Structure formats: structure tokens, C-alpha cells
PDB file of C-alpha atoms in Angstrom:
ATOM      1  CA  UNK A   1       0.000   0.000   0.000  1.00 42.00           C
ATOM      2  CA  UNK A   2       1.599   3.255  -1.093  1.00 43.00           C
ATOM      3  CA  UNK A   3      -0.183   6.580  -1.284  1.00 45.00           C
ATOM      4  CA  UNK A   4       2.323   8.784  -3.045  1.00 44.00           C
ATOM      5  CA  UNK A   5       5.657   8.338  -4.689  1.00 41.00           C
ATOM      6  CA  UNK A   6       7.122  11.821  -4.958  1.00 40.00           C
ATOM      7  CA  UNK A   7       9.979  12.815  -2.691  1.00 45.00           C
ATOM      8  CA  UNK A   8      11.028  16.389  -3.295  1.00 46.00           C
ATOM      9  CA  UNK A   9      11.941  19.299  -1.071  1.00 46.00           C
ATOM     10  CA  UNK A  10       8.732  21.234  -0.338  1.00 52.00           C
ATOM     11  CA  UNK A  11       6.866  18.278  -1.811  1.00 71.00           C
ATOM     12  CA  UNK A  12       4.505  15.570  -0.739  1.00 82.00           C
ATOM     13  CA  UNK A  13       5.237  13.119   2.035  1.00 90.00           C
ATOM     14  CA  UNK A  14       5.793   9.523   0.987  1.00 95.00           C
ATOM     15  CA  UNK A  15       3.576   7.335   3.186  1.00 96.00           C
ATOM     16  CA  UNK A  16       4.050   3.577   2.823  1.00 96.00           C
ATOM     17  CA  UNK A  17       2.910   0.432   4.601  1.00 97.00           C
ATOM     18  CA  UNK A  18       5.821  -1.884   5.380  1.00 96.00           C
ATOM     19  CA  UNK A  19       5.199  -5.275   3.723  1.00 95.00           C
ATOM     20  CA  UNK A  20       6.553  -7.361   6.635  1.00 97.00           C
ATOM     21  CA  UNK A  21       5.795  -5.587   9.927  1.00 98.00           C
ATOM     22  CA  UNK A  22       2.859  -3.439  11.154  1.00 98.00           C
ATOM     23  CA  UNK A  23       4.684  -0.220  10.472  1.00 98.00           C
ATOM     24  CA  UNK A  24       3.990   2.935   8.482  1.00 98.00           C
ATOM     25  CA  UNK A  25       7.031   4.593   6.882  1.00 97.00           C
ATOM     26  CA  UNK A  26       7.012   8.267   5.987  1.00 97.00           C
ATOM     27  CA  UNK A  27       9.733  10.151   4.153  1.00 97.00           C
ATOM     28  CA  UNK A  28       9.851  13.858   3.378  1.00 97.00           C
ATOM     29  CA  UNK A  29      12.478  16.447   2.486  1.00 96.00           C
ATOM     30  CA  UNK A  30      12.625  19.897   4.039  1.00 97.00           C
ATOM     31  CA  UNK A  31      14.641  23.006   3.189  1.00 96.00           C
ATOM     32  CA  UNK A  32      16.062  23.081   6.711  1.00 97.00           C
ATOM     33  CA  UNK A  33      18.815  21.646   8.886  1.00 97.00           C
ATOM     34  CA  UNK A  34      18.219  18.605  11.121  1.00 97.00           C
ATOM     35  CA  UNK A  35      18.399  20.956  14.137  1.00 97.00           C
ATOM     36  CA  UNK A  36      15.538  23.032  12.712  1.00 98.00           C
ATOM     37  CA  UNK A  37      13.376  19.949  12.166  1.00 98.00           C
ATOM     38  CA  UNK A  38      14.056  18.735  15.718  1.00 98.00           C
ATOM     39  CA  UNK A  39      13.123  22.232  16.965  1.00 98.00           C
ATOM     40  CA  UNK A  40       9.890  22.158  14.927  1.00 98.00           C
ATOM     41  CA  UNK A  41       8.913  18.940  16.738  1.00 98.00           C
ATOM     42  CA  UNK A  42       9.977  20.002  20.233  1.00 98.00           C
ATOM     43  CA  UNK A  43       9.533  23.785  20.597  1.00 98.00           C
ATOM     44  CA  UNK A  44       5.929  24.214  21.799  1.00 98.00           C
ATOM     45  CA  UNK A  45       5.457  27.659  20.216  1.00 97.00           C
ATOM     46  CA  UNK A  46       6.511  26.337  16.804  1.00 98.00           C
ATOM     47  CA  UNK A  47       4.823  22.902  17.083  1.00 98.00           C
ATOM     48  CA  UNK A  48       1.298  24.295  17.588  1.00 97.00           C
ATOM     49  CA  UNK A  49       1.648  26.423  14.449  1.00 97.00           C
ATOM     50  CA  UNK A  50       2.006  23.496  12.043  1.00 97.00           C
ATOM     51  CA  UNK A  51       0.827  20.171  13.520  1.00 96.00           C
ATOM     52  CA  UNK A  52      -2.330  18.663  12.006  1.00 92.00           C
ATOM     53  CA  UNK A  53      -4.707  19.545   9.180  1.00 92.00           C
ATOM     54  CA  UNK A  54      -5.264  23.123   8.041  1.00 92.00           C
ATOM     55  CA  UNK A  55      -8.482  23.501  10.019  1.00 87.00           C
ATOM     56  CA  UNK A  56      -7.047  22.148  13.288  1.00 87.00           C
ATOM     57  CA  UNK A  57      -6.791  24.313  16.360  1.00 91.00           C
ATOM     58  CA  UNK A  58      -4.154  22.752  18.587  1.00 95.00           C
ATOM     59  CA  UNK A  59      -3.938  23.581  22.294  1.00 96.00           C
ATOM     60  CA  UNK A  60      -1.076  22.093  24.287  1.00 97.00           C
ATOM     61  CA  UNK A  61      -2.239  20.710  27.621  1.00 97.00           C
ATOM     62  CA  UNK A  62       1.218  19.514  28.715  1.00 97.00           C
ATOM     63  CA  UNK A  63       4.597  19.745  26.973  1.00 98.00           C
ATOM     64  CA  UNK A  64       7.912  18.599  28.420  1.00 98.00           C
ATOM     65  CA  UNK A  65      10.155  18.002  25.405  1.00 98.00           C
ATOM     66  CA  UNK A  66      13.164  16.145  26.786  1.00 98.00           C
ATOM     67  CA  UNK A  67      14.266  12.509  26.950  1.00 98.00           C
ATOM     68  CA  UNK A  68      11.908  11.058  29.574  1.00 98.00           C
ATOM     69  CA  UNK A  69       9.390  13.887  29.255  1.00 98.00           C
ATOM     70  CA  UNK A  70       5.831  13.703  27.970  1.00 98.00           C
ATOM     71  CA  UNK A  71       3.162  15.677  26.119  1.00 98.00           C
ATOM     72  CA  UNK A  72      -0.576  16.073  25.629  1.00 98.00           C
ATOM     73  CA  UNK A  73      -2.554  18.229  23.223  1.00 97.00           C
ATOM     74  CA  UNK A  74      -6.179  18.760  22.288  1.00 97.00           C
ATOM     75  CA  UNK A  75      -7.483  19.672  18.822  1.00 93.00           C
ATOM     76  CA  UNK A  76     -10.621  21.201  17.357  1.00 86.00           C
ATOM     77  CA  UNK A  77     -13.861  22.323  18.909  1.00 82.00           C
ATOM     78  CA  UNK A  78     -14.626  18.713  19.888  1.00 84.00           C
ATOM     79  CA  UNK A  79     -11.491  18.596  22.012  1.00 89.00           C
ATOM     80  CA  UNK A  80      -9.909  15.417  20.602  1.00 93.00           C
ATOM     81  CA  UNK A  81      -7.043  14.507  22.943  1.00 96.00           C
ATOM     82  CA  UNK A  82      -3.657  12.993  22.092  1.00 97.00           C
ATOM     83  CA  UNK A  83      -0.844  12.119  24.479  1.00 98.00           C
ATOM     84  CA  UNK A  84       2.500  10.395  24.635  1.00 98.00           C
ATOM     85  CA  UNK A  85       5.995  10.248  26.072  1.00 98.00           C
ATOM     86  CA  UNK A  86       9.286  11.457  24.660  1.00 98.00           C
ATOM     87  CA  UNK A  87      11.380   8.286  24.929  1.00 98.00           C
ATOM     88  CA  UNK A  88      14.446  10.009  23.485  1.00 98.00           C
ATOM     89  CA  UNK A  89      15.383  13.310  21.891  1.00 98.00           C
ATOM     90  CA  UNK A  90      18.775  13.518  20.150  1.00 97.00           C
ATOM     91  CA  UNK A  91      20.252  16.074  17.740  1.00 96.00           C
ATOM     92  CA  UNK A  92      19.029  14.059  14.749  1.00 97.00           C
ATOM     93  CA  UNK A  93      16.533  11.530  16.189  1.00 98.00           C
ATOM     94  CA  UNK A  94      13.267  11.607  18.092  1.00 98.00           C
ATOM     95  CA  UNK A  95      11.449   8.588  19.568  1.00 98.00           C
ATOM     96  CA  UNK A  96       8.045   8.991  21.197  1.00 98.00           C
ATOM     97  CA  UNK A  97       4.836   7.163  22.017  1.00 98.00           C
ATOM     98  CA  UNK A  98       1.473   8.298  20.649  1.00 98.00           C
ATOM     99  CA  UNK A  99      -2.117   7.623  21.713  1.00 97.00           C
ATOM    100  CA  UNK A 100      -5.306   9.124  20.272  1.00 95.00           C
ATOM    101  CA  UNK A 101      -7.582   9.224  23.298  1.00 96.00           C
ATOM    102  CA  UNK A 102     -10.629   8.284  21.221  1.00 93.00           C
ATOM    103  CA  UNK A 103      -8.976   4.852  21.041  1.00 93.00           C
ATOM    104  CA  UNK A 104      -7.290   4.792  24.475  1.00 95.00           C
ATOM    105  CA  UNK A 105      -5.833   1.268  24.269  1.00 96.00           C
ATOM    106  CA  UNK A 106      -4.004   2.041  21.033  1.00 96.00           C
ATOM    107  CA  UNK A 107      -0.364   3.044  21.334  1.00 98.00           C
ATOM    108  CA  UNK A 108       2.102   3.604  18.528  1.00 98.00           C
ATOM    109  CA  UNK A 109       5.867   3.940  18.800  1.00 98.00           C
ATOM    110  CA  UNK A 110       7.033   6.791  16.580  1.00 98.00           C
ATOM    111  CA  UNK A 111      10.653   7.114  15.464  1.00 98.00           C
ATOM    112  CA  UNK A 112      11.959  10.017  13.398  1.00 98.00           C
ATOM    113  CA  UNK A 113      15.473  10.265  12.024  1.00 98.00           C
ATOM    114  CA  UNK A 114      16.687  13.425  10.301  1.00 98.00           C
ATOM    115  CA  UNK A 115      19.275  12.879   7.558  1.00 98.00           C
ATOM    116  CA  UNK A 116      21.375  15.886   6.581  1.00 97.00           C
ATOM    117  CA  UNK A 117      21.495  15.900   2.765  1.00 96.00           C
ATOM    118  CA  UNK A 118      23.682  19.030   2.691  1.00 95.00           C
ATOM    119  CA  UNK A 119      22.831  22.350   1.010  1.00 93.00           C
ATOM    120  CA  UNK A 120      20.354  23.126   3.786  1.00 94.00           C
ATOM    121  CA  UNK A 121      18.158  20.138   3.026  1.00 96.00           C
ATOM    122  CA  UNK A 122      17.113  17.442   5.511  1.00 97.00           C
ATOM    123  CA  UNK A 123      15.339  14.173   4.780  1.00 97.00           C
ATOM    124  CA  UNK A 124      12.977  13.019   7.518  1.00 98.00           C
ATOM    125  CA  UNK A 125      12.597   9.232   7.915  1.00 98.00           C
ATOM    126  CA  UNK A 126       9.649   8.508  10.206  1.00 98.00           C
ATOM    127  CA  UNK A 127       8.088   5.224  11.286  1.00 98.00           C
ATOM    128  CA  UNK A 128       4.927   4.455  13.276  1.00 98.00           C
ATOM    129  CA  UNK A 129       4.889   0.960  14.782  1.00 98.00           C
ATOM    130  CA  UNK A 130       1.744  -0.710  16.155  1.00 98.00           C
ATOM    131  CA  UNK A 131       1.036  -4.243  17.339  1.00 97.00           C
ATOM    132  CA  UNK A 132      -1.226  -5.496  14.524  1.00 97.00           C
ATOM    133  CA  UNK A 133      -1.675  -5.096  10.782  1.00 98.00           C
ATOM    134  CA  UNK A 134      -5.353  -4.343  11.420  1.00 97.00           C
ATOM    135  CA  UNK A 135      -4.448  -1.330  13.591  1.00 95.00           C
ATOM    136  CA  UNK A 136      -1.843  -0.166  11.083  1.00 96.00           C
ATOM    137  CA  UNK A 137      -4.243  -0.417   8.129  1.00 96.00           C
ATOM    138  CA  UNK A 138      -6.943   1.419  10.125  1.00 94.00           C
ATOM    139  CA  UNK A 139      -4.456   4.264  10.686  1.00 92.00           C
ATOM    140  CA  UNK A 140      -3.696   4.396   6.941  1.00 94.00           C
ATOM    141  CA  UNK A 141      -7.429   4.369   6.129  1.00 94.00           C
ATOM    142  CA  UNK A 142      -8.177   7.153   8.623  1.00 88.00           C
ATOM    143  CA  UNK A 143      -7.166   9.960   6.301  1.00 87.00           C
ATOM    144  CA  UNK A 144      -3.923  10.560   8.192  1.00 90.00           C
ATOM    145  CA  UNK A 145      -2.237  11.771   4.985  1.00 92.00           C
ATOM    146  CA  UNK A 146      -4.363  14.954   5.060  1.00 92.00           C
ATOM    147  CA  UNK A 147      -3.029  15.927   8.489  1.00 92.00           C
ATOM    148  CA  UNK A 148       0.504  14.924   7.557  1.00 94.00           C
ATOM    149  CA  UNK A 149       0.589  16.803   4.255  1.00 94.00           C
ATOM    150  CA  UNK A 150      -1.266  19.892   5.529  1.00 95.00           C
ATOM    151  CA  UNK A 151       0.961  19.991   8.601  1.00 96.00           C
ATOM    152  CA  UNK A 152       4.258  19.703   6.791  1.00 96.00           C
ATOM    153  CA  UNK A 153       3.140  22.277   4.203  1.00 96.00           C
ATOM    154  CA  UNK A 154       2.549  24.686   7.119  1.00 97.00           C
ATOM    155  CA  UNK A 155       6.005  23.801   8.435  1.00 97.00           C
ATOM    156  CA  UNK A 156       7.503  24.524   4.986  1.00 97.00           C
ATOM    157  CA  UNK A 157       5.955  28.003   5.143  1.00 97.00           C
ATOM    158  CA  UNK A 158       7.285  28.609   8.670  1.00 97.00           C
ATOM    159  CA  UNK A 159      10.750  27.539   7.503  1.00 97.00           C
ATOM    160  CA  UNK A 160      10.537  29.803   4.447  1.00 96.00           C
ATOM    161  CA  UNK A 161       9.501  32.680   6.709  1.00 96.00           C
ATOM    162  CA  UNK A 162      12.524  32.112   8.972  1.00 95.00           C
ATOM    163  CA  UNK A 163      10.224  31.323  11.918  1.00 94.00           C
ATOM    164  CA  UNK A 164      11.985  28.073  12.988  1.00 94.00           C
TER     165      UNK A 164
ATOM    166  CA  UNK B   1       9.107 -20.502  18.674  1.00 42.00           C
ATOM    167  CA  UNK B   2       7.958 -21.343  22.185  1.00 44.00           C
ATOM    168  CA  UNK B   3      10.196 -21.842  25.178  1.00 45.00           C
ATOM    169  CA  UNK B   4       7.829 -23.242  27.767  1.00 44.00           C
ATOM    170  CA  UNK B   5       4.258 -24.372  27.887  1.00 40.00           C
ATOM    171  CA  UNK B   6       3.356 -24.424  31.555  1.00 40.00           C
ATOM    172  CA  UNK B   7       1.078 -21.758  32.958  1.00 45.00           C
ATOM    173  CA  UNK B   8       0.545 -22.265  36.664  1.00 46.00           C
ATOM    174  CA  UNK B   9       0.458 -19.960  39.654  1.00 47.00           C
ATOM    175  CA  UNK B  10       4.003 -19.808  41.070  1.00 52.00           C
ATOM    176  CA  UNK B  11       5.152 -21.484  37.855  1.00 71.00           C
ATOM    177  CA  UNK B  12       7.172 -20.717  34.782  1.00 82.00           C
ATOM    178  CA  UNK B  13       6.475 -17.826  32.465  1.00 91.00           C
ATOM    179  CA  UNK B  14       5.194 -18.689  28.996  1.00 95.00           C
ATOM    180  CA  UNK B  15       7.342 -16.813  26.467  1.00 96.00           C
ATOM    181  CA  UNK B  16       6.236 -17.003  22.841  1.00 96.00           C
ATOM    182  CA  UNK B  17       7.109 -15.361  19.548  1.00 97.00           C
ATOM    183  CA  UNK B  18       4.025 -14.077  17.732  1.00 96.00           C
ATOM    184  CA  UNK B  19       3.820 -15.719  14.296  1.00 95.00           C
ATOM    185  CA  UNK B  20       2.632 -12.603  12.442  1.00 97.00           C
ATOM    186  CA  UNK B  21       4.182  -9.508  14.052  1.00 98.00           C
ATOM    187  CA  UNK B  22       7.594  -8.807  15.692  1.00 98.00           C
ATOM    188  CA  UNK B  23       6.220  -9.262  19.172  1.00 98.00           C
ATOM    189  CA  UNK B  24       7.089 -11.419  22.182  1.00 98.00           C
ATOM    190  CA  UNK B  25       4.143 -12.557  24.310  1.00 97.00           C
ATOM    191  CA  UNK B  26       4.602 -13.525  27.946  1.00 97.00           C
ATOM    192  CA  UNK B  27       1.967 -14.935  30.259  1.00 97.00           C
ATOM    193  CA  UNK B  28       2.325 -15.765  33.931  1.00 97.00           C
ATOM    194  CA  UNK B  29       0.031 -16.298  36.911  1.00 96.00           C
ATOM    195  CA  UNK B  30       0.673 -14.825  40.345  1.00 97.00           C
ATOM    196  CA  UNK B  31      -0.916 -15.400  43.747  1.00 96.00           C
ATOM    197  CA  UNK B  32      -1.742 -11.697  44.014  1.00 97.00           C
ATOM    198  CA  UNK B  33      -4.292  -9.081  43.044  1.00 97.00           C
ATOM    199  CA  UNK B  34      -3.826  -6.911  39.932  1.00 97.00           C
ATOM    200  CA  UNK B  35      -3.141  -3.962  42.279  1.00 97.00           C
ATOM    201  CA  UNK B  36      -0.258  -5.881  43.871  1.00 98.00           C
ATOM    202  CA  UNK B  37       1.273  -6.693  40.482  1.00 98.00           C
ATOM    203  CA  UNK B  38       0.995  -3.048  39.390  1.00 98.00           C
ATOM    204  CA  UNK B  39       2.663  -2.059  42.691  1.00 98.00           C
ATOM    205  CA  UNK B  40       5.458  -4.582  42.094  1.00 98.00           C
ATOM    206  CA  UNK B  41       6.217  -2.883  38.753  1.00 98.00           C
ATOM    207  CA  UNK B  42       5.899   0.725  39.959  1.00 98.00           C
ATOM    208  CA  UNK B  43       6.996   0.925  43.620  1.00 98.00           C
ATOM    209  CA  UNK B  44      10.763   1.522  43.454  1.00 98.00           C
ATOM    210  CA  UNK B  45      11.514  -0.209  46.797  1.00 97.00           C
ATOM    211  CA  UNK B  46       9.730  -3.363  45.656  1.00 98.00           C
ATOM    212  CA  UNK B  47      10.871  -3.278  42.013  1.00 98.00           C
ATOM    213  CA  UNK B  48      14.603  -3.380  42.809  1.00 97.00           C
ATOM    214  CA  UNK B  49      14.098  -6.466  44.966  1.00 97.00           C
ATOM    215  CA  UNK B  50      12.887  -8.707  42.146  1.00 97.00           C
ATOM    216  CA  UNK B  51      13.745  -7.372  38.661  1.00 96.00           C
ATOM    217  CA  UNK B  52      16.338  -9.339  36.682  1.00 92.00           C
ATOM    218  CA  UNK B  53      18.344 -12.532  37.175  1.00 92.00           C
ATOM    219  CA  UNK B  54      19.257 -13.830  40.629  1.00 92.00           C
ATOM    220  CA  UNK B  55      22.787 -12.392  40.483  1.00 87.00           C
ATOM    221  CA  UNK B  56      21.676  -8.919  39.379  1.00 87.00           C
ATOM    222  CA  UNK B  57      22.286  -5.891  41.526  1.00 91.00           C
ATOM    223  CA  UNK B  58      19.839  -3.228  40.418  1.00 95.00           C
ATOM    224  CA  UNK B  59      20.359   0.446  41.255  1.00 96.00           C
ATOM    225  CA  UNK B  60      17.659   2.913  40.219  1.00 97.00           C
ATOM    226  CA  UNK B  61      19.107   6.045  38.665  1.00 97.00           C
ATOM    227  CA  UNK B  62      15.735   7.713  38.045  1.00 97.00           C
ATOM    228  CA  UNK B  63      12.190   6.539  38.819  1.00 98.00           C
ATOM    229  CA  UNK B  64       9.011   8.512  38.220  1.00 98.00           C
ATOM    230  CA  UNK B  65       6.242   5.908  38.018  1.00 98.00           C
ATOM    231  CA  UNK B  66       3.228   7.795  36.670  1.00 98.00           C
ATOM    232  CA  UNK B  67       1.604   8.236  33.263  1.00 98.00           C
ATOM    233  CA  UNK B  68       4.090  10.468  31.436  1.00 98.00           C
ATOM    234  CA  UNK B  69       6.941   9.688  33.821  1.00 98.00           C
ATOM    235  CA  UNK B  70      10.173   7.846  33.065  1.00 98.00           C
ATOM    236  CA  UNK B  71      12.782   5.536  34.578  1.00 98.00           C
ATOM    237  CA  UNK B  72      16.418   4.435  34.353  1.00 98.00           C
ATOM    238  CA  UNK B  73      18.300   1.701  36.179  1.00 97.00           C
ATOM    239  CA  UNK B  74      21.755   0.196  36.121  1.00 97.00           C
ATOM    240  CA  UNK B  75      22.617  -3.451  36.830  1.00 93.00           C
ATOM    241  CA  UNK B  76      25.673  -5.451  37.822  1.00 86.00           C
ATOM    242  CA  UNK B  77      29.274  -4.455  38.427  1.00 82.00           C
ATOM    243  CA  UNK B  78      29.587  -3.527  34.736  1.00 84.00           C
ATOM    244  CA  UNK B  79      26.847  -0.941  35.114  1.00 89.00           C
ATOM    245  CA  UNK B  80      24.589  -1.979  32.231  1.00 93.00           C
ATOM    246  CA  UNK B  81      22.031   0.803  31.792  1.00 96.00           C
ATOM    247  CA  UNK B  82      18.350   0.543  30.835  1.00 97.00           C
ATOM    248  CA  UNK B  83      15.860   3.375  30.432  1.00 98.00           C
ATOM    249  CA  UNK B  84      12.342   4.094  29.277  1.00 98.00           C
ATOM    250  CA  UNK B  85       9.158   6.082  29.673  1.00 98.00           C
ATOM    251  CA  UNK B  86       5.917   5.184  31.403  1.00 98.00           C
ATOM    252  CA  UNK B  87       3.409   5.883  28.612  1.00 98.00           C
ATOM    253  CA  UNK B  88       0.468   4.894  30.819  1.00 98.00           C
ATOM    254  CA  UNK B  89      -0.163   3.382  34.237  1.00 98.00           C
ATOM    255  CA  UNK B  90      -3.708   2.215  34.986  1.00 97.00           C
ATOM    256  CA  UNK B  91      -5.123   0.004  37.750  1.00 96.00           C
ATOM    257  CA  UNK B  92      -4.743  -3.101  35.576  1.00 97.00           C
ATOM    258  CA  UNK B  93      -2.500  -2.011  32.691  1.00 98.00           C
ATOM    259  CA  UNK B  94       0.999  -0.651  32.216  1.00 98.00           C
ATOM    260  CA  UNK B  95       2.535   0.588  28.949  1.00 98.00           C
ATOM    261  CA  UNK B  96       6.167   1.626  28.781  1.00 98.00           C
ATOM    262  CA  UNK B  97       9.129   1.970  26.452  1.00 98.00           C
ATOM    263  CA  UNK B  98      12.362   0.058  27.042  1.00 98.00           C
ATOM    264  CA  UNK B  99      15.926   0.542  25.786  1.00 97.00           C
ATOM    265  CA  UNK B 100      19.041  -1.423  26.745  1.00 95.00           C
ATOM    266  CA  UNK B 101      21.756   1.197  26.466  1.00 96.00           C
ATOM    267  CA  UNK B 102      24.249  -1.330  25.054  1.00 93.00           C
ATOM    268  CA  UNK B 103      22.060  -1.143  21.936  1.00 93.00           C
ATOM    269  CA  UNK B 104      20.952   2.504  22.136  1.00 95.00           C
ATOM    270  CA  UNK B 105      18.938   2.627  18.893  1.00 96.00           C
ATOM    271  CA  UNK B 106      16.761  -0.305  19.970  1.00 96.00           C
ATOM    272  CA  UNK B 107      13.423   0.558  21.542  1.00 98.00           C
ATOM    273  CA  UNK B 108      10.655  -1.830  22.515  1.00 98.00           C
ATOM    274  CA  UNK B 109       7.089  -0.959  23.447  1.00 98.00           C
ATOM    275  CA  UNK B 110       6.043  -3.027  26.456  1.00 98.00           C
ATOM    276  CA  UNK B 111       2.396  -3.563  27.376  1.00 98.00           C
ATOM    277  CA  UNK B 112       1.260  -5.461  30.460  1.00 98.00           C
ATOM    278  CA  UNK B 113      -2.348  -6.265  31.275  1.00 98.00           C
ATOM    279  CA  UNK B 114      -3.289  -7.838  34.576  1.00 98.00           C
ATOM    280  CA  UNK B 115      -6.334 -10.126  34.468  1.00 98.00           C
ATOM    281  CA  UNK B 116      -8.066 -10.820  37.775  1.00 97.00           C
ATOM    282  CA  UNK B 117      -8.799 -14.572  37.822  1.00 96.00           C
ATOM    283  CA  UNK B 118     -10.440 -14.368  41.259  1.00 95.00           C
ATOM    284  CA  UNK B 119      -9.364 -16.194  44.421  1.00 93.00           C
ATOM    285  CA  UNK B 120      -6.363 -13.882  44.773  1.00 94.00           C
ATOM    286  CA  UNK B 121      -4.839 -14.925  41.459  1.00 96.00           C
ATOM    287  CA  UNK B 122      -3.843 -12.614  38.634  1.00 97.00           C
ATOM    288  CA  UNK B 123      -2.741 -13.526  35.119  1.00 97.00           C
ATOM    289  CA  UNK B 124      -0.187 -11.177  33.587  1.00 98.00           C
ATOM    290  CA  UNK B 125      -0.362 -10.758  29.798  1.00 98.00           C
ATOM    291  CA  UNK B 126       2.756  -8.945  28.598  1.00 98.00           C
ATOM    292  CA  UNK B 127       3.918  -8.044  25.086  1.00 98.00           C
ATOM    293  CA  UNK B 128       7.186  -6.575  23.805  1.00 98.00           C
ATOM    294  CA  UNK B 129       6.912  -5.017  20.352  1.00 98.00           C
ATOM    295  CA  UNK B 130       9.920  -4.116  18.192  1.00 98.00           C
ATOM    296  CA  UNK B 131      10.247  -2.985  14.579  1.00 97.00           C
ATOM    297  CA  UNK B 132      11.784  -6.093  12.991  1.00 97.00           C
ATOM    298  CA  UNK B 133      11.688  -9.867  13.317  1.00 98.00           C
ATOM    299  CA  UNK B 134      15.499  -9.854  13.467  1.00 97.00           C
ATOM    300  CA  UNK B 135      15.453  -7.627  16.586  1.00 95.00           C
ATOM    301  CA  UNK B 136      12.679  -9.723  18.151  1.00 96.00           C
ATOM    302  CA  UNK B 137      14.514 -12.998  17.532  1.00 96.00           C
ATOM    303  CA  UNK B 138      17.753 -11.509  18.900  1.00 94.00           C
ATOM    304  CA  UNK B 139      15.875 -10.633  22.106  1.00 92.00           C
ATOM    305  CA  UNK B 140      14.563 -14.199  22.369  1.00 94.00           C
ATOM    306  CA  UNK B 141      18.063 -15.609  21.735  1.00 94.00           C
ATOM    307  CA  UNK B 142      19.645 -13.327  24.363  1.00 88.00           C
ATOM    308  CA  UNK B 143      18.747 -15.524  27.317  1.00 87.00           C
ATOM    309  CA  UNK B 144      15.969 -13.150  28.422  1.00 90.00           C
ATOM    310  CA  UNK B 145      14.015 -16.085  29.898  1.00 92.00           C
ATOM    311  CA  UNK B 146      16.594 -16.424  32.695  1.00 92.00           C
ATOM    312  CA  UNK B 147      16.020 -12.864  33.884  1.00 92.00           C
ATOM    313  CA  UNK B 148      12.273 -13.175  33.460  1.00 94.00           C
ATOM    314  CA  UNK B 149      11.957 -16.473  35.330  1.00 94.00           C
ATOM    315  CA  UNK B 150      14.453 -15.586  38.077  1.00 95.00           C
ATOM    316  CA  UNK B 151      12.805 -12.194  38.532  1.00 96.00           C
ATOM    317  CA  UNK B 152       9.254 -13.443  38.791  1.00 96.00           C
ATOM    318  CA  UNK B 153      10.333 -16.246  41.155  1.00 96.00           C
ATOM    319  CA  UNK B 154      11.752 -13.522  43.423  1.00 96.00           C
ATOM    320  CA  UNK B 155       8.460 -11.641  43.101  1.00 97.00           C
ATOM    321  CA  UNK B 156       6.570 -14.841  44.069  1.00 96.00           C
ATOM    322  CA  UNK B 157       8.633 -15.009  47.265  1.00 97.00           C
ATOM    323  CA  UNK B 158       8.019 -11.315  48.053  1.00 97.00           C
ATOM    324  CA  UNK B 159       4.281 -11.889  47.568  1.00 97.00           C
ATOM    325  CA  UNK B 160       4.345 -15.000  49.784  1.00 96.00           C
ATOM    326  CA  UNK B 161       6.182 -12.989  52.460  1.00 96.00           C
ATOM    327  CA  UNK B 162       3.521 -10.266  52.359  1.00 95.00           C
ATOM    328  CA  UNK B 163       6.098  -7.708  51.205  1.00 94.00           C
ATOM    329  CA  UNK B 164       4.039  -6.310  48.282  1.00 94.00           C
TER     330      UNK B 164
END
């Protein structure tokens, strides 16, 4: 299962289902350094400006972005909650857990690695691991690519504006 | 791949490789309530008395046992380090991340659910999820069953002594 195939700076995110394990792989290039992409995922003031679909209104409930810290945010008028833990934050790698509170028993393990391609370009390699193919395929069928693509397009604009 | 088949109170832990996903499943019965088994995994004074093989000497470096908290401990004279985050702690469920620092890029997502069988007996259902079958099989081949069985035998004795 593969939704898109383009991989260009300022382009669409590649979202693919791993054929062997219940994992989603995402790849995307940014006109930024790895440090900027880590900052975009950890600085609360920047994070709320880009995460989620265009119509989302993200309010952080808790944010402690360090190895061993945790986070919670709420989106939209309905107040959908999401929470997780920062397992590890490095200069070029971020590992965290993720739960959508509408499905409170579901937990994914999210790993992001930021590859410096030089010339101010960074390739993000992200994986979301869950414990069954059914859960993974439900995530893919949920329309997640809208939030991912809208969100990273907002991040592209923040980067272009020098806001990160 | 299955190491043992017995499932009795005060008995051996069943440790099995899932056939479809890179997951290890463990099941074990305890003469205890779910609340006691949660306490055994979250109370630092109790935890250090049973975790790991018989010859282990566990020193907690950091311990914040709450949803969104984290932990780190060191074992043995060599000082092997382990760390993770508590994604969620409920009355009958515990979800955490786990890294052995000798293999710092490896992260497993550990879920434990404690089923009340009545008559003061609780069945633990535990899973360890990793992102490849190679990593899962390396965990199984590492001799993990020694630490698991030694540790839970120590916990059985603590429970019998009324120490939990």
C-alpha cells in the first residue's frame, strides 16, 4: 500500500505500509537543517503552528520536550485529545509514544530520524509501529495523509519565513 | 518458537514469539491481586528487589512511576544501563518503552495487562513489540528467559512474604 511516490523538497510526504511488519514509513524532504526539524517537533510555540490539518486548532495541555518527558494536546472544537511520552530526543533523532484518546488502548511507537542531505536540506525518515496489521491499516485508512501533508506544508511556510 | 508451555500460579512464564508480528508474548500467573502486580512494577523499593536474574544488583538512577513519567536503572558491576518512559499506568494495565543502552537505537514498546482470575490470582499478559523480526529474535536468543523467570520467582517469594 503506497499513497504517493514523490519525494522532493517542499513536496509531498511519501507514506508507505511496510510489507513485513505493522509499520507505516514516511519520508519527506525539508529546506532546513536537522536541528531546525528537531526544533519544529519540540519547541511548543513552533509545534502548535504546524501540527495537524489546516483547520485544526491545537492547544497544548502539557509539553515537556526532553528525553523522559511527555506531552498532551487537544485539537478542534470537539477537544480530541492525544498524548505520549518522549522516549528520546537527540540532535538528529526523536522517539516517542502516541495515543489518540478516542482509542485509548491504542499506542504507537514513533521514530523520526533526520538525515542531513547538505545544502540546507534534511530528509525526515519517520516510522509508526503498532502491534497489529489491522491497527496499522486502520491508521492508513483514517485519512492521516491529510493531516501529515497539511501539517508539513505549514512547516515549509514557517521555515521559508525564517520562523523556525 | 515457544520456550515453555506451563502456565501455573508460582510457575514458569510462557514466552512465545508471535507468528505474524515482531512481538514477544509472555503470560504468567501470580498469587496476588492486579493492584499488587501493578505495585510490584511501579513501587521503586519493591521493584529493585525482584527485577532481573538472581545475580543482578539493580540500582535505580531515576524513577518517576506515573503516566508520562520515566525511569532508568543500572545493573551489575559492569553498570549496564536501561531506560524508558511510562506511557500509561492504569489500575490493571501498564505501557512503557524500554531501551538497553548497550544497543541505544533499539526501543521496545512493552504492554502489560493484569487479568483478575479471582481467588487472589492474577494472570499477567505482557507483550514486547519491536520494529523487525530480526530484533525480536535476537531478544529471544539473548537468554531473556533467565532474567524473566528468576525475577518473577523472586516476586513470588516477596508476595508470599507479604512484602508487596
